[in-house]
Short mmCIF file of C-alpha atoms in Angstrom, two decimals:
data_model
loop_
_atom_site.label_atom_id
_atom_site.label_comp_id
_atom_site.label_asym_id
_atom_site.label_seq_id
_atom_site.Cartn_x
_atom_site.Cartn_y
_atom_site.Cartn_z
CA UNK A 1 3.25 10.63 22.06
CA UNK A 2 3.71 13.85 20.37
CA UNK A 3 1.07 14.92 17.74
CA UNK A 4 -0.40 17.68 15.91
CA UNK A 5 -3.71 18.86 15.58
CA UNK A 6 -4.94 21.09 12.75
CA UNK A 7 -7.84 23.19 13.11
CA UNK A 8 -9.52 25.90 10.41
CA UNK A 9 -9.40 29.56 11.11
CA UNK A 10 -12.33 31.70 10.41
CA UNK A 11 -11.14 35.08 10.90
CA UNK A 12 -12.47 38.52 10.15
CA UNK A 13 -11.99 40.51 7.70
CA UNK A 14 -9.77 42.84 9.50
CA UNK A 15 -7.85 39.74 10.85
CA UNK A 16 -7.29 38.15 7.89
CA UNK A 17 -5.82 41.22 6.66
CA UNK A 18 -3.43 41.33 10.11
CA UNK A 19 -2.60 38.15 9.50
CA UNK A 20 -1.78 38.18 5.84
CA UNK A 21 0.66 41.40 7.23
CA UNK A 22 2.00 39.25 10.04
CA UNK A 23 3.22 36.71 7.59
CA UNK A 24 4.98 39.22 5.35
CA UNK A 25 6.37 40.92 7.93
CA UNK A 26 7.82 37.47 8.90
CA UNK A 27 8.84 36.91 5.92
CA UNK A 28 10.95 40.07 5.36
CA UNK A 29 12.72 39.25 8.56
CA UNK A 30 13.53 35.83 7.48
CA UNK A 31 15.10 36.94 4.47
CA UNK A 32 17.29 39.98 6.31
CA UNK A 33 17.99 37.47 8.69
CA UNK A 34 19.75 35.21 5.66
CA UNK A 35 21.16 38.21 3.63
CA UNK A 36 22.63 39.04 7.04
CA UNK A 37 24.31 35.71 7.14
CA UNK A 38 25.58 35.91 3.64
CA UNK A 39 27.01 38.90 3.54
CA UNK A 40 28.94 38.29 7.15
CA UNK A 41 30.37 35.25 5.70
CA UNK A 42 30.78 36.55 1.78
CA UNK A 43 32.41 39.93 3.03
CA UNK A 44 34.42 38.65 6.30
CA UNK A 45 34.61 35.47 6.80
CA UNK A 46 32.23 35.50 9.90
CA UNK A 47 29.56 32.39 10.26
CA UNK A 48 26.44 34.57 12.09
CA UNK A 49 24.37 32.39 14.23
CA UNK A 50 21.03 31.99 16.00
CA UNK A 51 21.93 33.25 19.00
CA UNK A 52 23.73 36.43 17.56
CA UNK A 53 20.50 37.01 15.41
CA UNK A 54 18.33 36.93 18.64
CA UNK A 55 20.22 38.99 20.41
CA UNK A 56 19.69 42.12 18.02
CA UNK A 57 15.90 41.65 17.47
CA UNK A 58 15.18 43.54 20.55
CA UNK A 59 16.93 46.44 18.71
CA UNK A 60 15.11 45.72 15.55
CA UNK A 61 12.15 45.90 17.09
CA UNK A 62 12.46 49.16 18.75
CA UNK A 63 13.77 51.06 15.71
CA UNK A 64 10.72 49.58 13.56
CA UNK A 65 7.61 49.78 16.49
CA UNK A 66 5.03 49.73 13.69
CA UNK A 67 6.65 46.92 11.67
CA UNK A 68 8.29 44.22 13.51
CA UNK A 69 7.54 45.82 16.68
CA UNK A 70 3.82 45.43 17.15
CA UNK A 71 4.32 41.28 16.59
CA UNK A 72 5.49 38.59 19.23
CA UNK A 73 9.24 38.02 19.98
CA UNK A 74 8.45 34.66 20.88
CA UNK A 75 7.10 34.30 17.06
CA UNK A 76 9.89 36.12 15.59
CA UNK A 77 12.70 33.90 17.29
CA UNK A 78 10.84 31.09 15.73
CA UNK A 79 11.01 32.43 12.23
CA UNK A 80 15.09 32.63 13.30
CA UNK A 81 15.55 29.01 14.47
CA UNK A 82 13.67 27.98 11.17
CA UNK A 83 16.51 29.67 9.21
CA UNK A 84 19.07 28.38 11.73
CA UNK A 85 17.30 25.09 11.04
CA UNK A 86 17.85 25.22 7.57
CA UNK A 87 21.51 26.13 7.39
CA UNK A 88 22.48 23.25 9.59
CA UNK A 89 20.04 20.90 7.26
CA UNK A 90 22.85 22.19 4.40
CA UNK A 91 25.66 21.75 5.98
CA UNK A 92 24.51 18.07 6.70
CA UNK A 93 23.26 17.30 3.45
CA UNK A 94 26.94 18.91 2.29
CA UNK A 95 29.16 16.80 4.51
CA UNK A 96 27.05 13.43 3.66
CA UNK A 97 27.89 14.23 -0.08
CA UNK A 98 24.18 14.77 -0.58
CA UNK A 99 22.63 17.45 -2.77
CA UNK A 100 23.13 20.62 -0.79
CA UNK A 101 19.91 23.15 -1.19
CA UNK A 102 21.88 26.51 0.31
CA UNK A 103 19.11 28.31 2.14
CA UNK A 104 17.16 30.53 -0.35
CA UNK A 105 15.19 33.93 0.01
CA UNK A 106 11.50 33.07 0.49
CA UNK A 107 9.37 35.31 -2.34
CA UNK A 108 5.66 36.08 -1.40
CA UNK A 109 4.45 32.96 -2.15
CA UNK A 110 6.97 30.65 -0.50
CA UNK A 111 6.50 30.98 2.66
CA UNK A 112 2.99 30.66 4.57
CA UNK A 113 3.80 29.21 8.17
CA UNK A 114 4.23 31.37 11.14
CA UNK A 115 5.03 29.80 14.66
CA UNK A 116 4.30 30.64 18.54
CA UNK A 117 5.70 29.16 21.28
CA UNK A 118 2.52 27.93 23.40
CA UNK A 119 3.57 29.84 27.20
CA UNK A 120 3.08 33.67 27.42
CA UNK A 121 4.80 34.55 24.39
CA UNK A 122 2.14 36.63 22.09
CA UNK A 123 -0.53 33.15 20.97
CA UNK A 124 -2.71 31.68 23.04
CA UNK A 125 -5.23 28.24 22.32
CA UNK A 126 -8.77 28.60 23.77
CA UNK A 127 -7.90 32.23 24.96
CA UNK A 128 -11.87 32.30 25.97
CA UNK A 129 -12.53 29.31 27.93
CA UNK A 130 -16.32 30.35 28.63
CA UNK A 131 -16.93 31.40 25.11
CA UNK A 132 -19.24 28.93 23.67
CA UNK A 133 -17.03 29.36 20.10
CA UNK A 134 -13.11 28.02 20.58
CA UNK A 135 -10.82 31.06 19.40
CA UNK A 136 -6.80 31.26 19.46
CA UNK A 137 -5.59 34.72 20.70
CA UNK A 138 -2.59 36.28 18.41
CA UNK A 139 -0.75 39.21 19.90
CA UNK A 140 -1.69 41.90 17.33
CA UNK A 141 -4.02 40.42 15.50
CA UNK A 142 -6.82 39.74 18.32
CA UNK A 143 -8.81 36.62 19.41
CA UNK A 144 -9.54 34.20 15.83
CA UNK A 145 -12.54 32.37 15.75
CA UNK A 146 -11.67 28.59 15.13
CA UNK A 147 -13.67 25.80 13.72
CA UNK A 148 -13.24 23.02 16.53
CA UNK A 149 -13.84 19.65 15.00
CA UNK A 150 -12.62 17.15 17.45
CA UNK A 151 -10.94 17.34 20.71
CA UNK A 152 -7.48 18.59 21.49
CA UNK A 153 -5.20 16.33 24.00
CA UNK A 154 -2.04 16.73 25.69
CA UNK A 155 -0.45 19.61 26.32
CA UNK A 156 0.05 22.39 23.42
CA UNK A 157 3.67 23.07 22.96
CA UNK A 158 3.66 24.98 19.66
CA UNK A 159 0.82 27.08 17.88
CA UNK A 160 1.57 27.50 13.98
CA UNK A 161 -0.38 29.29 11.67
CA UNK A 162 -0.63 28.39 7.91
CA UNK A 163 -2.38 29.90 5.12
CA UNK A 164 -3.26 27.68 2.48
CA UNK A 165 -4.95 29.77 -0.67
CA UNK A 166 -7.50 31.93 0.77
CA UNK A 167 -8.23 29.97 3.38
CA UNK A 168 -6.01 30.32 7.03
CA UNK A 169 -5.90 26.89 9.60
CA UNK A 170 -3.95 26.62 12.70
CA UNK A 171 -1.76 23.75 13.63
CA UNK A 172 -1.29 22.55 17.33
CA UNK A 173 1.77 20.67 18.36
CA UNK A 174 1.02 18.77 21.15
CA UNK A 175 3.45 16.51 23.69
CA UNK A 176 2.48 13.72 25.86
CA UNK A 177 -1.09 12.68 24.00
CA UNK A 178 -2.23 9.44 25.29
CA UNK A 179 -1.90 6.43 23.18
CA UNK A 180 -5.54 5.24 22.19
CA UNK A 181 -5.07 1.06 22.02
CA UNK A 182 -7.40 -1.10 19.94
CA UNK A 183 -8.31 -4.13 21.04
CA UNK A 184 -6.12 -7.41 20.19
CA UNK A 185 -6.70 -8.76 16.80
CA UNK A 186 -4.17 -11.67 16.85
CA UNK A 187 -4.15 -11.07 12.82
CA UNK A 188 -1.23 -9.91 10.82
CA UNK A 189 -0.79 -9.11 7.31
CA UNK A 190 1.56 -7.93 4.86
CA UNK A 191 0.51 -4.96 2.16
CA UNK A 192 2.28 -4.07 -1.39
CA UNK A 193 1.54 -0.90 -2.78
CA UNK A 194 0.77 -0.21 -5.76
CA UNK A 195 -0.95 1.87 -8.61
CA UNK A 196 -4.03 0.03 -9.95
CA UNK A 197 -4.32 -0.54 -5.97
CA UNK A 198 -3.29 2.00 -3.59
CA UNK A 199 -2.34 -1.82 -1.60
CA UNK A 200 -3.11 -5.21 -1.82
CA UNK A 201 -2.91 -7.38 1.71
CA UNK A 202 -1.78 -11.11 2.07
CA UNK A 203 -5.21 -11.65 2.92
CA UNK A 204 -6.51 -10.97 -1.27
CA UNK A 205 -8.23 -7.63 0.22
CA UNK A 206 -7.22 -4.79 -2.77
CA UNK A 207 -7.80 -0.85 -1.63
CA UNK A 208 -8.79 1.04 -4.15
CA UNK A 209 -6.96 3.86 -5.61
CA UNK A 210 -9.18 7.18 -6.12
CA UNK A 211 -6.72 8.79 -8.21
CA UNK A 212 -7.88 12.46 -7.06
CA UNK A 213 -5.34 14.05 -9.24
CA UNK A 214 -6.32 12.42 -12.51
CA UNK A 215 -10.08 13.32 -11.50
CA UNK A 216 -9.47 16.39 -11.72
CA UNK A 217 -7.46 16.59 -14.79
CA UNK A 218 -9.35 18.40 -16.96
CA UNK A 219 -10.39 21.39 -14.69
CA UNK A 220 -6.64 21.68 -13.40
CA UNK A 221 -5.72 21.75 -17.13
CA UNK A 222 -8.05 24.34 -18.27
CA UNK A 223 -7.46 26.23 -15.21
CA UNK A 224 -3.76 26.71 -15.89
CA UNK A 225 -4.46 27.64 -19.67
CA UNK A 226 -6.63 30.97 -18.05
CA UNK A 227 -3.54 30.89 -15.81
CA UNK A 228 -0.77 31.14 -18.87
CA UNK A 229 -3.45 33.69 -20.56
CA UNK A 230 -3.26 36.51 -18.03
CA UNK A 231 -1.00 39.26 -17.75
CA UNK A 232 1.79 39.13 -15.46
CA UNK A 233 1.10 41.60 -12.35
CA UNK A 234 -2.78 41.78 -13.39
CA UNK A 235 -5.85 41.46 -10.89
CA UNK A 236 -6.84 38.50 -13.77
CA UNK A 237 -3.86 36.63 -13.35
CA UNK A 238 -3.75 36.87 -9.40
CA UNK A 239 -7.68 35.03 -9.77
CA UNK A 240 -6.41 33.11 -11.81
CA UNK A 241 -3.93 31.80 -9.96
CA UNK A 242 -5.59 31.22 -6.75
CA UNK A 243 -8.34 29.56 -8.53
CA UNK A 244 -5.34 26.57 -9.29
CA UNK A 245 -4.15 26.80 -5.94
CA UNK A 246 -8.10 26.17 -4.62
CA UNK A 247 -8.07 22.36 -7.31
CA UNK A 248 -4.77 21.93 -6.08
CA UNK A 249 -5.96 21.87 -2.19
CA UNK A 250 -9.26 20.03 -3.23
CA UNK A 251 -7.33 17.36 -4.81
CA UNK A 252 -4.53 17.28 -1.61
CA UNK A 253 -7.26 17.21 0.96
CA UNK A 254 -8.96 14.02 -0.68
CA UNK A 255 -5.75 12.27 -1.18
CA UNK A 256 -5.17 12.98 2.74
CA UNK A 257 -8.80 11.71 3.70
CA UNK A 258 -8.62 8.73 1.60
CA UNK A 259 -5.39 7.77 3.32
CA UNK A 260 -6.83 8.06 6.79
CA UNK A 261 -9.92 6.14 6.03
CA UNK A 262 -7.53 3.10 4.59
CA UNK A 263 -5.00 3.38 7.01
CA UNK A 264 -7.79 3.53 10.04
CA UNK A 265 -9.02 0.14 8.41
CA UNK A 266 -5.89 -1.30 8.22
CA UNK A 267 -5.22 -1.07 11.83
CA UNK A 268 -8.54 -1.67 13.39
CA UNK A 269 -8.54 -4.97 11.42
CA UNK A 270 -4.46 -6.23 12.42
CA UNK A 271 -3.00 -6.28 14.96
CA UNK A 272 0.80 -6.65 13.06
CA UNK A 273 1.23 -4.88 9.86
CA UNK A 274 4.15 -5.58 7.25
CA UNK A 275 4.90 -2.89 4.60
CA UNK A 276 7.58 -2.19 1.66
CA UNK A 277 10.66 0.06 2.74
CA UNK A 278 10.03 2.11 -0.50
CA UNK A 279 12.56 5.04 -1.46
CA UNK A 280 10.03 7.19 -2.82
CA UNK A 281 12.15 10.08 -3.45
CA UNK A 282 14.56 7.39 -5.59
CA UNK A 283 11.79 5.69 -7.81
CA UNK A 284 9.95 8.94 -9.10
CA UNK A 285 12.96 10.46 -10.08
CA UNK A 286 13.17 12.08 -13.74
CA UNK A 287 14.19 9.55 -16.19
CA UNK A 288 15.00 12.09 -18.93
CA UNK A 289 18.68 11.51 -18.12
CA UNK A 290 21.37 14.31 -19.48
CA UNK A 291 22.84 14.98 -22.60
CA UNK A 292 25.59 12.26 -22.45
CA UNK A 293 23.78 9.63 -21.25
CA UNK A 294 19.70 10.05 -22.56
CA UNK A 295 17.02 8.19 -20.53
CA UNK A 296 14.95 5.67 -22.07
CA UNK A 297 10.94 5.27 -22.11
CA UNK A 298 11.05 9.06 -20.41
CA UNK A 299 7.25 9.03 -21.69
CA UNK A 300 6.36 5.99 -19.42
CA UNK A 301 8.60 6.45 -16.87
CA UNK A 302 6.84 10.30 -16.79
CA UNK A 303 3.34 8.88 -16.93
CA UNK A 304 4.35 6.59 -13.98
CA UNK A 305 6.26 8.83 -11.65
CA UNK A 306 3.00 11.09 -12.17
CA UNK A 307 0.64 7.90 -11.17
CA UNK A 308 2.80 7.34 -7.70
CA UNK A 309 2.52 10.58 -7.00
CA UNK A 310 -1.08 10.90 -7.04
CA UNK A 311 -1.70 7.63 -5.30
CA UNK A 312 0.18 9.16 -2.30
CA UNK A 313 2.25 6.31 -0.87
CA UNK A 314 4.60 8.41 1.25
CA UNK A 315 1.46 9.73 3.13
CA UNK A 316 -0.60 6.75 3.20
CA UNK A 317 2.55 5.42 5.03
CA UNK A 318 3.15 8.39 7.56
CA UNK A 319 -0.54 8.47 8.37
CA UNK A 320 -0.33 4.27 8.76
CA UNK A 321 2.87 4.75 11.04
CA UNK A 322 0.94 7.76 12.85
CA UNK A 323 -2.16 5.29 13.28
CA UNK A 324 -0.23 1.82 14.08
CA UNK A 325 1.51 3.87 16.66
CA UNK A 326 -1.42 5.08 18.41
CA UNK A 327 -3.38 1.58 18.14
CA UNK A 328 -0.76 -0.35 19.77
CA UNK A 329 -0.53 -2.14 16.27
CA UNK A 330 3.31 -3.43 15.26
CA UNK A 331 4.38 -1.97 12.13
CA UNK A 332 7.29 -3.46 10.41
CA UNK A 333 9.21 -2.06 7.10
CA UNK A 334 11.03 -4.63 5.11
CA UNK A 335 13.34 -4.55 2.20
CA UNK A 336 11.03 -4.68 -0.99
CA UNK A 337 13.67 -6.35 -3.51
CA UNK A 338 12.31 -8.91 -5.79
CA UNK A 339 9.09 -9.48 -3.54
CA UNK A 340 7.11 -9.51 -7.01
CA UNK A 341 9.18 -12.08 -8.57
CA UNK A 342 9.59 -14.48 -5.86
CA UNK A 343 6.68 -17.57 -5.53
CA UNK A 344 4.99 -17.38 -1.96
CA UNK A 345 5.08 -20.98 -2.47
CA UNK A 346 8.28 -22.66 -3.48
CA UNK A 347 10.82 -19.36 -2.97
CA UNK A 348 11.45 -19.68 -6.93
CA UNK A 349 12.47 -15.71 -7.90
CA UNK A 350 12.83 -14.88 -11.48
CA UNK A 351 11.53 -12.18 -13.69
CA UNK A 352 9.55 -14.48 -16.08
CA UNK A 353 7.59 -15.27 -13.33
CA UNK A 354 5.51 -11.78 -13.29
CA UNK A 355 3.70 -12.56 -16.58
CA UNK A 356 1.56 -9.66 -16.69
CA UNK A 357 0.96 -6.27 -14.20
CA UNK A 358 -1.71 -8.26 -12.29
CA UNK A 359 -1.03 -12.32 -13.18
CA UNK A 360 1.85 -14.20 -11.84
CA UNK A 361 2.84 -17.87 -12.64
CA UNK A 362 5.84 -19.50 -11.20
CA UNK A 363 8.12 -20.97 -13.68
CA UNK A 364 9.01 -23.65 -11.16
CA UNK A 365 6.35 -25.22 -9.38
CA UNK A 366 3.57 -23.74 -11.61
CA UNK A 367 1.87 -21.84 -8.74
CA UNK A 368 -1.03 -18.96 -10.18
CA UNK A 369 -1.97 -16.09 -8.17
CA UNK A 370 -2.95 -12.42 -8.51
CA UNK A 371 0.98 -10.58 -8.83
CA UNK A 372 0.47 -8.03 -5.63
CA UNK A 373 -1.08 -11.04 -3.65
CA UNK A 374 1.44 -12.90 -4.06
CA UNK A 375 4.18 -10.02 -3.37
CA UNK A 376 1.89 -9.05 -0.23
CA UNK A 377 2.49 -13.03 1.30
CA UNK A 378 6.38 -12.24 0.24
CA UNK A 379 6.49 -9.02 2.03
CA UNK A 380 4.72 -10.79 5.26
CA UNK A 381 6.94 -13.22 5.68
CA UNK A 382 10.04 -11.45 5.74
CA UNK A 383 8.28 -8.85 8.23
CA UNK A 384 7.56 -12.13 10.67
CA UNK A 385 11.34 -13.39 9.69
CA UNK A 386 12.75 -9.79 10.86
CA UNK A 387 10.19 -10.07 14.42
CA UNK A 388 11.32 -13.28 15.58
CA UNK A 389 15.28 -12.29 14.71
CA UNK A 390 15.15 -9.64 16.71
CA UNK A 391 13.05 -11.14 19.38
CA UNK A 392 15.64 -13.94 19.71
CA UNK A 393 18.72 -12.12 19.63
#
């Protein structure tokens, strides 16, 4: 399997300031690299690519030895492919009819990732084997202590570094890690996700919902008043802003760990796990409508796109995916369409049958049961419907 391990940095003082150079340095060369593109096409007609990029970096980087120069090439290219990367991500999006996104120029706080290939090419992961302290080696920037918390396996393909506020944490991309198997369960179950629950199984077992964001509600909201207070440009306003950016990664990191922790229960405890095919993207989108044709309940519809959001179901799922995979757990994604009006008992769907957020009653046979229960039994038994179709075909 291919995975990624993330580790935290704990460089110097004269490294972090290296590295905080290294990524603006990168950054000016990703955007010359896109005006480049613009203007060839804008002015002549010519599409530039990455290979025609490439090629003149070696020229860049002799006419600029104390700028570009004194980084790695390998690094650099990488910074190229990630623009190449996103121009062909456009012209897919374009010729699928999708919303576009052209490419745009990355301002100082919009870009924070800086990538190394992992053979002889300026990085280099436990670049002191004998050192009792693990430390990544950067080419200009010097051998960064790193704060090892768990083991890395399978081969290290990729070394990226990211700064995240004040604080810097590299991220190892790693191929061939061995799968770590659980032992056979024989149970299965089917989960519904939710907001008062971050999921309910078939089983009746609800996981709670620690709604980090509106935990930290107030502090975020008095934060960002300082914020709106400052000057523009001021020393005040800079503080200010990275002390939002410091609630912001508080509140991110504990939405992460609570995911892990549910989605390492999940699979330790089945051995088959159904879930909702949700469109995420589709069902938190703004409700506020346009001019000719107004949304309705924008208020609600506000207050719960916010509440999905901050319960985190896209990487609850990617981590459960991640987990299952690892495991040797069978993950299946079903169509979620009317699995919350539908009776686990009879089949009966109809929309008087959810009486309240949390009570359902079937209309037909009369059959009582806690709403994301009985969705949860719904979404199981299509998952085992879709195994055994595909098992017999």
């Amino acid at each position: 399997m291919r995975r990624s391990f993330k580790f935290l940095l704990r460089p110097t003082a004269k490294q972090s300031a290296a590295l905080t150079q290294c990524l603006e340095d990168h950054r000016q060369l990703y955007n010359a690299a896109l005006e480049h593109r613009r203007t060839a096409y804008g002015k002549a007609g010519v599409t530039i690519r990455y290979g025609d990029q490439s090629a003149e970096l070696k020229e860049i980087r002799k006419e600029d030895p104390d700028g570009q120069g004194r980084w790695s090439a390998g690094s650099q290219q990488q910074t190229l492919r990630r623009l190449d990367k996103a121009f062909a991500a456009f012209f897919r999006r374009a010729k699928a009819r999708q919303k576009a996104g052209y490419p745009r120029f990355k301002g100082r706080g919009w870009f924070d990732t800086m990538q190394w290939p992992a053979v002889k090419n300026g990085a280099r992961w436990d670049s002191r084997p004998h050192d009792p302290v693990t430390r990544l080696y950067l080419l200009g920037i010097g051998h960064v202590r790193v704060h090892q918390h768990r083991r890395v396996s399978g081969t290290v393909k990729t070394i990226s570094v990211k700064r995240e506020g004040a604080r810097w944490f590299v991220v190892l991309s790693c191929d061939d890690v061995p799968a770590e198997p659980l032992p056979a369960t024989g149970a299965v179950a089917g989960i519904d996700m939710g907001v008062a629950s971050l999921a309910t199984t078939s089983d009746g077992e609800h996981i709670d919902n620690q709604r980090h964001l509106a935990a930290s509600a107030d502090r975020l909201a008095a934060a960002q008043r300082d914020l709106a207070r400052r000057k523009r440009g001021s020393k005040r306003r800079r503080e200010a802003v990275a002390r939002v950016a410091a609630l912001h990664a508080k509140v991110r990191r504990q939405r992460l760990d609570s995911a892990h922790k549910a989605a390492l229960a999940l699979t330790r405890a089945y051995g088959v796990i159904v879930h909702e095919d949700l469109r995420i993207t589709n069902m938190t989108r703004s409700a506020s409508g346009t001019i000719e044709h107004p949304g309705r309940n924008v208020a609600q519809k506000a207050g719960l796109n916010l509440s999905i959001l901050d319960a985190g179901w896209g990487m609850f799922l990617t981590i459960l995916s991640h987990k299952a995979e690892s495991a040797g757990r069978e993950l299946i994604a079903v169509d979620p369409r009317n699995t919350s009006r539908t009776c686990s008992r009879c089949g009966h769907c109809a929309k008087e049958n959810r009486v309240t957020q949390a009570a359902f009653r079937c209309t037909a046979c009369g059959h009582a049961a806690h709403a994301d229960v009985n969705a949860a039994k719904n979404i199981l038994r299509a998952g085992l419907a879709l195994r055994d179709a595909a098992q017999a075909a």
